[in-house]
């Protein structure tokens, strides 16, 4: 589980603990390895999980199609996602899902508060130079930032219970999408290696290097 999504799980569990009647459903898209990650979330305290089986990574647009289908089936009041994945750092899925569902959204949450009637949410997010508070009525989308909470560790009883919790697998086609990418990564190369610096003894040497090597003069 990437750190941002782990924080989303923790916040969902805290909401459940405070409100009492909530159900926490985990969703992941991937191969069989994702089962272990979902079991970890179930051991933390989530109620059940859904794995959409895909043999290769999906782009944010296709991921959004899958999530929108599951949201339509499950009818949750609140969807929480990590603000970004840690492989491509795309930071798009939460926003695309909110647009697709036509739901309000609050991104990069560092604090989440509910109204007394639990129908409205106020999200605090850190911005350059201060804090911004965003309020919306449910249903809605929240993406989580690192400062929102400190995720709990799964306890031994939680790990034992997780083995008996429902983990449903759905083929990708059944979830309303294909594995054809709408956005393709063409190249991925590391940055060029920086050369070690040189120490010069005189101004003349410095000027010569700036002219012959750096091509600055």
PDB file of C-alpha atoms in Angstrom:
ATOM      1  CA  UNK A   1       0.000   0.000   0.000  1.00  0.00           C
ATOM      2  CA  UNK A   2       1.538   3.305  -0.934  1.00  0.00           C
ATOM      3  CA  UNK A   3       1.818   5.823   1.946  1.00  0.00           C
ATOM      4  CA  UNK A   4      -0.891   8.159   0.651  1.00  0.00           C
ATOM      5  CA  UNK A   5      -3.445   5.359   0.263  1.00  0.00           C
ATOM      6  CA  UNK A   6      -2.528   3.971   3.681  1.00  0.00           C
ATOM      7  CA  UNK A   7      -3.416   7.366   5.139  1.00  0.00           C
ATOM      8  CA  UNK A   8      -6.747   7.292   3.272  1.00  0.00           C
ATOM      9  CA  UNK A   9      -7.507   3.896   4.834  1.00  0.00           C
ATOM     10  CA  UNK A  10      -6.614   5.159   8.302  1.00  0.00           C
ATOM     11  CA  UNK A  11      -8.838   8.218   7.939  1.00  0.00           C
ATOM     12  CA  UNK A  12     -11.745   6.073   6.734  1.00  0.00           C
ATOM     13  CA  UNK A  13     -11.314   3.833   9.781  1.00  0.00           C
ATOM     14  CA  UNK A  14     -11.315   6.845  12.102  1.00  0.00           C
ATOM     15  CA  UNK A  15     -14.504   8.123  10.494  1.00  0.00           C
ATOM     16  CA  UNK A  16     -16.081   4.712  11.022  1.00  0.00           C
ATOM     17  CA  UNK A  17     -14.994   4.663  14.668  1.00  0.00           C
ATOM     18  CA  UNK A  18     -16.426   8.139  15.266  1.00  0.00           C
ATOM     19  CA  UNK A  19     -19.694   7.593  13.404  1.00  0.00           C
ATOM     20  CA  UNK A  20     -20.325   3.975  14.306  1.00  0.00           C
ATOM     21  CA  UNK A  21     -22.447   2.883  11.340  1.00  0.00           C
ATOM     22  CA  UNK A  22     -20.020   3.355   8.465  1.00  0.00           C
ATOM     23  CA  UNK A  23     -18.614   0.550   6.321  1.00  0.00           C
ATOM     24  CA  UNK A  24     -15.079   0.766   4.941  1.00  0.00           C
ATOM     25  CA  UNK A  25     -14.630  -0.884   1.530  1.00  0.00           C
ATOM     26  CA  UNK A  26     -11.170  -1.144  -0.030  1.00  0.00           C
ATOM     27  CA  UNK A  27     -10.654  -1.149  -3.797  1.00  0.00           C
ATOM     28  CA  UNK A  28      -7.495  -2.034  -5.684  1.00  0.00           C
ATOM     29  CA  UNK A  29      -6.742  -2.647  -9.345  1.00  0.00           C
ATOM     30  CA  UNK A  30      -3.946  -5.061 -10.210  1.00  0.00           C
ATOM     31  CA  UNK A  31      -2.733  -8.637 -10.186  1.00  0.00           C
ATOM     32  CA  UNK A  32      -2.713 -11.261  -7.441  1.00  0.00           C
ATOM     33  CA  UNK A  33      -0.019  -9.390  -5.498  1.00  0.00           C
ATOM     34  CA  UNK A  34      -2.662  -6.803  -4.612  1.00  0.00           C
ATOM     35  CA  UNK A  35      -4.491  -9.406  -2.535  1.00  0.00           C
ATOM     36  CA  UNK A  36      -1.775  -9.141   0.112  1.00  0.00           C
ATOM     37  CA  UNK A  37      -2.077  -5.343   0.179  1.00  0.00           C
ATOM     38  CA  UNK A  38      -5.844  -5.558   0.548  1.00  0.00           C
ATOM     39  CA  UNK A  39      -5.490  -8.108   3.349  1.00  0.00           C
ATOM     40  CA  UNK A  40      -3.236  -5.614   5.118  1.00  0.00           C
ATOM     41  CA  UNK A  41      -5.974  -2.989   4.876  1.00  0.00           C
ATOM     42  CA  UNK A  42      -8.538  -5.488   6.123  1.00  0.00           C
ATOM     43  CA  UNK A  43      -6.245  -6.305   9.045  1.00  0.00           C
ATOM     44  CA  UNK A  44      -6.134  -2.595   9.892  1.00  0.00           C
ATOM     45  CA  UNK A  45      -9.918  -2.708  10.267  1.00  0.00           C
ATOM     46  CA  UNK A  46     -11.602  -2.318   6.876  1.00  0.00           C
ATOM     47  CA  UNK A  47     -14.777  -4.387   6.423  1.00  0.00           C
ATOM     48  CA  UNK A  48     -14.359  -5.859   2.947  1.00  0.00           C
ATOM     49  CA  UNK A  49     -12.333  -5.447  -0.212  1.00  0.00           C
ATOM     50  CA  UNK A  50     -12.719  -5.534  -3.984  1.00  0.00           C
ATOM     51  CA  UNK A  51      -9.871  -6.444  -6.331  1.00  0.00           C
ATOM     52  CA  UNK A  52     -10.306  -5.599  -9.997  1.00  0.00           C
ATOM     53  CA  UNK A  53      -7.953  -8.023 -11.719  1.00  0.00           C
ATOM     54  CA  UNK A  54      -5.676  -6.383 -14.286  1.00  0.00           C
ATOM     55  CA  UNK A  55      -2.503  -7.903 -15.711  1.00  0.00           C
ATOM     56  CA  UNK A  56      -0.766  -4.585 -16.287  1.00  0.00           C
ATOM     57  CA  UNK A  57      -0.884  -1.078 -14.788  1.00  0.00           C
ATOM     58  CA  UNK A  58      -3.676   1.199 -15.967  1.00  0.00           C
ATOM     59  CA  UNK A  59      -3.499   4.903 -16.682  1.00  0.00           C
ATOM     60  CA  UNK A  60      -5.502   7.360 -14.534  1.00  0.00           C
ATOM     61  CA  UNK A  61      -8.277   7.682 -17.129  1.00  0.00           C
ATOM     62  CA  UNK A  62      -8.910   3.929 -17.282  1.00  0.00           C
ATOM     63  CA  UNK A  63      -8.567   3.629 -13.509  1.00  0.00           C
ATOM     64  CA  UNK A  64     -11.254   6.285 -13.199  1.00  0.00           C
ATOM     65  CA  UNK A  65     -13.614   4.289 -15.439  1.00  0.00           C
ATOM     66  CA  UNK A  66     -13.229   1.268 -13.174  1.00  0.00           C
ATOM     67  CA  UNK A  67     -13.716   3.230  -9.964  1.00  0.00           C
ATOM     68  CA  UNK A  68     -16.765   5.039 -11.342  1.00  0.00           C
ATOM     69  CA  UNK A  69     -18.399   1.681 -12.145  1.00  0.00           C
ATOM     70  CA  UNK A  70     -17.741   0.368  -8.636  1.00  0.00           C
ATOM     71  CA  UNK A  71     -18.988   3.585  -7.046  1.00  0.00           C
ATOM     72  CA  UNK A  72     -22.193   3.265  -9.074  1.00  0.00           C
ATOM     73  CA  UNK A  73     -22.628  -0.293  -7.801  1.00  0.00           C
ATOM     74  CA  UNK A  74     -21.692   0.309  -4.149  1.00  0.00           C
ATOM     75  CA  UNK A  75     -23.209   3.797  -3.690  1.00  0.00           C
ATOM     76  CA  UNK A  76     -20.761   5.101  -1.048  1.00  0.00           C
ATOM     77  CA  UNK A  77     -21.245   8.516   0.529  1.00  0.00           C
ATOM     78  CA  UNK A  78     -17.523   9.301   0.602  1.00  0.00           C
ATOM     79  CA  UNK A  79     -14.628   8.109  -1.549  1.00  0.00           C
ATOM     80  CA  UNK A  80     -11.111   8.615  -0.182  1.00  0.00           C
ATOM     81  CA  UNK A  81      -7.946   8.143  -2.219  1.00  0.00           C
ATOM     82  CA  UNK A  82      -4.282   8.843  -1.686  1.00  0.00           C
ATOM     83  CA  UNK A  83      -3.444  12.091  -3.441  1.00  0.00           C
ATOM     84  CA  UNK A  84      -1.126  10.278  -5.871  1.00  0.00           C
ATOM     85  CA  UNK A  85       0.547   6.981  -6.606  1.00  0.00           C
ATOM     86  CA  UNK A  86       4.241   6.643  -5.863  1.00  0.00           C
ATOM     87  CA  UNK A  87       5.269   5.110  -9.176  1.00  0.00           C
ATOM     88  CA  UNK A  88       4.138   7.726 -11.692  1.00  0.00           C
ATOM     89  CA  UNK A  89       3.106  10.553  -9.290  1.00  0.00           C
ATOM     90  CA  UNK A  90       0.282  11.385 -11.704  1.00  0.00           C
ATOM     91  CA  UNK A  91      -2.007  13.007  -9.096  1.00  0.00           C
ATOM     92  CA  UNK A  92      -5.037  12.712 -11.407  1.00  0.00           C
ATOM     93  CA  UNK A  93      -7.348   9.895 -10.348  1.00  0.00           C
ATOM     94  CA  UNK A  94      -9.206  11.646  -7.532  1.00  0.00           C
ATOM     95  CA  UNK A  95      -9.881  14.710  -9.641  1.00  0.00           C
ATOM     96  CA  UNK A  96     -10.922  12.671 -12.683  1.00  0.00           C
ATOM     97  CA  UNK A  97     -13.271  10.569 -10.566  1.00  0.00           C
ATOM     98  CA  UNK A  98     -14.920  13.648  -9.073  1.00  0.00           C
ATOM     99  CA  UNK A  99     -15.418  15.080 -12.562  1.00  0.00           C
ATOM    100  CA  UNK A 100     -16.809  11.796 -13.910  1.00  0.00           C
ATOM    101  CA  UNK A 101     -19.272  11.405 -11.036  1.00  0.00           C
ATOM    102  CA  UNK A 102     -20.019  15.147 -10.890  1.00  0.00           C
ATOM    103  CA  UNK A 103     -19.230  15.066  -7.156  1.00  0.00           C
ATOM    104  CA  UNK A 104     -17.561  17.797  -5.107  1.00  0.00           C
ATOM    105  CA  UNK A 105     -13.934  17.202  -4.217  1.00  0.00           C
ATOM    106  CA  UNK A 106     -11.236  18.323  -1.799  1.00  0.00           C
ATOM    107  CA  UNK A 107      -7.629  17.418  -2.550  1.00  0.00           C
ATOM    108  CA  UNK A 108      -4.475  17.147  -0.401  1.00  0.00           C
ATOM    109  CA  UNK A 109      -6.466  16.912   2.842  1.00  0.00           C
ATOM    110  CA  UNK A 110      -4.542  17.538   6.064  1.00  0.00           C
ATOM    111  CA  UNK A 111      -7.682  17.559   8.261  1.00  0.00           C
ATOM    112  CA  UNK A 112     -11.222  16.195   7.799  1.00  0.00           C
ATOM    113  CA  UNK A 113     -14.192  17.237   9.956  1.00  0.00           C
ATOM    114  CA  UNK A 114     -17.885  16.338   9.754  1.00  0.00           C
ATOM    115  CA  UNK A 115     -20.872  18.484  10.649  1.00  0.00           C
ATOM    116  CA  UNK A 116     -23.090  17.437  13.559  1.00  0.00           C
ATOM    117  CA  UNK A 117     -25.617  15.836  11.201  1.00  0.00           C
ATOM    118  CA  UNK A 118     -22.779  14.086   9.290  1.00  0.00           C
ATOM    119  CA  UNK A 119     -24.109  15.413   5.990  1.00  0.00           C
ATOM    120  CA  UNK A 120     -21.361  17.965   5.335  1.00  0.00           C
ATOM    121  CA  UNK A 121     -17.576  17.761   5.399  1.00  0.00           C
ATOM    122  CA  UNK A 122     -14.955  20.450   5.957  1.00  0.00           C
ATOM    123  CA  UNK A 123     -11.487  19.654   4.642  1.00  0.00           C
ATOM    124  CA  UNK A 124      -8.403  21.640   5.568  1.00  0.00           C
ATOM    125  CA  UNK A 125      -5.568  21.621   3.066  1.00  0.00           C
ATOM    126  CA  UNK A 126      -2.116  23.155   3.236  1.00  0.00           C
ATOM    127  CA  UNK A 127      -1.371  25.710   0.543  1.00  0.00           C
ATOM    128  CA  UNK A 128       1.526  28.079  -0.033  1.00  0.00           C
ATOM    129  CA  UNK A 129       1.473  30.586   2.785  1.00  0.00           C
ATOM    130  CA  UNK A 130      -1.277  29.091   4.930  1.00  0.00           C
ATOM    131  CA  UNK A 131      -4.278  26.785   5.266  1.00  0.00           C
ATOM    132  CA  UNK A 132      -7.383  26.550   3.086  1.00  0.00           C
ATOM    133  CA  UNK A 133     -10.725  25.161   4.312  1.00  0.00           C
ATOM    134  CA  UNK A 134     -13.135  23.604   1.806  1.00  0.00           C
ATOM    135  CA  UNK A 135     -16.682  22.532   2.709  1.00  0.00           C
ATOM    136  CA  UNK A 136     -19.039  20.349   0.701  1.00  0.00           C
ATOM    137  CA  UNK A 137     -22.100  18.153   1.135  1.00  0.00           C
ATOM    138  CA  UNK A 138     -21.887  14.400   0.697  1.00  0.00           C
ATOM    139  CA  UNK A 139     -21.411  12.452  -1.490  1.00  0.00           C
ATOM    140  CA  UNK A 140     -17.903  13.628  -2.322  1.00  0.00           C
ATOM    141  CA  UNK A 141     -14.260  12.818  -3.013  1.00  0.00           C
ATOM    142  CA  UNK A 142     -11.258  13.442  -0.749  1.00  0.00           C
ATOM    143  CA  UNK A 143      -7.602  12.853  -1.599  1.00  0.00           C
ATOM    144  CA  UNK A 144      -5.258  12.565   1.361  1.00  0.00           C
ATOM    145  CA  UNK A 145      -1.897  14.151   2.120  1.00  0.00           C
ATOM    146  CA  UNK A 146       0.822  12.874   4.436  1.00  0.00           C
ATOM    147  CA  UNK A 147       0.004  15.209   7.332  1.00  0.00           C
ATOM    148  CA  UNK A 148      -3.579  13.998   7.731  1.00  0.00           C
ATOM    149  CA  UNK A 149      -2.828  11.191  10.195  1.00  0.00           C
ATOM    150  CA  UNK A 150      -0.445   8.466  11.331  1.00  0.00           C
ATOM    151  CA  UNK A 151      -1.660   5.067  10.070  1.00  0.00           C
ATOM    152  CA  UNK A 152      -2.043   2.313  12.636  1.00  0.00           C
ATOM    153  CA  UNK A 153      -0.281  -1.024  12.538  1.00  0.00           C
ATOM    154  CA  UNK A 154      -2.349  -4.135  11.987  1.00  0.00           C
ATOM    155  CA  UNK A 155      -2.745  -6.064  15.241  1.00  0.00           C
ATOM    156  CA  UNK A 156      -2.442  -9.841  15.474  1.00  0.00           C
ATOM    157  CA  UNK A 157      -6.212 -10.223  16.101  1.00  0.00           C
ATOM    158  CA  UNK A 158      -6.812  -7.935  13.127  1.00  0.00           C
ATOM    159  CA  UNK A 159      -4.585 -10.084  10.929  1.00  0.00           C
ATOM    160  CA  UNK A 160      -6.473 -13.215  11.975  1.00  0.00           C
ATOM    161  CA  UNK A 161      -9.855 -11.594  11.313  1.00  0.00           C
ATOM    162  CA  UNK A 162      -8.705 -10.332   7.911  1.00  0.00           C
ATOM    163  CA  UNK A 163      -8.411 -13.903   6.646  1.00  0.00           C
ATOM    164  CA  UNK A 164     -12.168 -14.354   7.020  1.00  0.00           C
ATOM    165  CA  UNK A 165     -13.244 -11.010   5.573  1.00  0.00           C
ATOM    166  CA  UNK A 166     -14.674 -10.798   2.069  1.00  0.00           C
ATOM    167  CA  UNK A 167     -12.204 -10.105  -0.739  1.00  0.00           C
ATOM    168  CA  UNK A 168     -14.123 -10.091  -4.001  1.00  0.00           C
ATOM    169  CA  UNK A 169     -12.317 -10.383  -7.338  1.00  0.00           C
ATOM    170  CA  UNK A 170     -13.782  -8.805 -10.480  1.00  0.00           C
ATOM    171  CA  UNK A 171     -12.354  -9.212 -14.017  1.00  0.00           C
ATOM    172  CA  UNK A 172     -11.362  -5.909 -15.580  1.00  0.00           C
ATOM    173  CA  UNK A 173     -13.881  -6.283 -18.414  1.00  0.00           C
ATOM    174  CA  UNK A 174     -16.659  -6.843 -15.889  1.00  0.00           C
ATOM    175  CA  UNK A 175     -15.698  -3.568 -14.234  1.00  0.00           C
ATOM    176  CA  UNK A 176     -16.454  -1.699 -17.431  1.00  0.00           C
ATOM    177  CA  UNK A 177     -12.956  -1.138 -18.814  1.00  0.00           C
ATOM    178  CA  UNK A 178     -10.266  -2.688 -20.989  1.00  0.00           C
ATOM    179  CA  UNK A 179      -6.514  -2.777 -20.498  1.00  0.00           C
ATOM    180  CA  UNK A 180      -5.903  -0.549 -23.531  1.00  0.00           C
ATOM    181  CA  UNK A 181      -4.252   2.618 -22.282  1.00  0.00           C
ATOM    182  CA  UNK A 182      -5.624   6.052 -23.105  1.00  0.00           C
ATOM    183  CA  UNK A 183      -2.370   7.668 -21.965  1.00  0.00           C
ATOM    184  CA  UNK A 184       0.926   5.956 -22.769  1.00  0.00           C
ATOM    185  CA  UNK A 185       4.325   6.657 -21.216  1.00  0.00           C
ATOM    186  CA  UNK A 186       6.720   6.846 -24.152  1.00  0.00           C
ATOM    187  CA  UNK A 187      10.066   7.085 -22.376  1.00  0.00           C
ATOM    188  CA  UNK A 188      11.425   7.125 -18.860  1.00  0.00           C
ATOM    189  CA  UNK A 189      15.112   7.965 -18.462  1.00  0.00           C
ATOM    190  CA  UNK A 190      17.213   8.912 -15.439  1.00  0.00           C
ATOM    191  CA  UNK A 191      18.697  12.417 -15.258  1.00  0.00           C
ATOM    192  CA  UNK A 192      22.191  12.856 -16.660  1.00  0.00           C
ATOM    193  CA  UNK A 193      25.022  12.290 -14.214  1.00  0.00           C
ATOM    194  CA  UNK A 194      26.564  15.502 -12.944  1.00  0.00           C
ATOM    195  CA  UNK A 195      30.313  15.775 -13.331  1.00  0.00           C
ATOM    196  CA  UNK A 196      32.470  16.491 -10.323  1.00  0.00           C
ATOM    197  CA  UNK A 197      33.466  20.105  -9.802  1.00  0.00           C
ATOM    198  CA  UNK A 198      36.959  21.441 -10.378  1.00  0.00           C
ATOM    199  CA  UNK A 199      39.100  23.605  -8.145  1.00  0.00           C
ATOM    200  CA  UNK A 200      41.057  26.382  -9.856  1.00  0.00           C
ATOM    201  CA  UNK A 201      43.937  28.388  -8.499  1.00  0.00           C
ATOM    202  CA  UNK A 202      43.606  31.596 -10.491  1.00  0.00           C
ATOM    203  CA  UNK A 203      41.024  33.795 -12.141  1.00  0.00           C
ATOM    204  CA  UNK A 204      42.629  33.111 -15.509  1.00  0.00           C
ATOM    205  CA  UNK A 205      42.021  29.369 -15.099  1.00  0.00           C
ATOM    206  CA  UNK A 206      38.396  30.048 -14.177  1.00  0.00           C
ATOM    207  CA  UNK A 207      37.869  32.246 -17.222  1.00  0.00           C
ATOM    208  CA  UNK A 208      39.425  29.604 -19.466  1.00  0.00           C
ATOM    209  CA  UNK A 209      37.140  26.863 -18.118  1.00  0.00           C
ATOM    210  CA  UNK A 210      34.056  29.057 -18.457  1.00  0.00           C
ATOM    211  CA  UNK A 211      35.013  29.663 -22.074  1.00  0.00           C
ATOM    212  CA  UNK A 212      36.210  26.218 -23.180  1.00  0.00           C
ATOM    213  CA  UNK A 213      34.006  23.847 -21.170  1.00  0.00           C
ATOM    214  CA  UNK A 214      30.974  25.674 -19.822  1.00  0.00           C
ATOM    215  CA  UNK A 215      30.637  27.751 -23.010  1.00  0.00           C
ATOM    216  CA  UNK A 216      29.392  30.663 -20.932  1.00  0.00           C
ATOM    217  CA  UNK A 217      31.764  33.275 -22.321  1.00  0.00           C
TER     218      UNK A 217
END
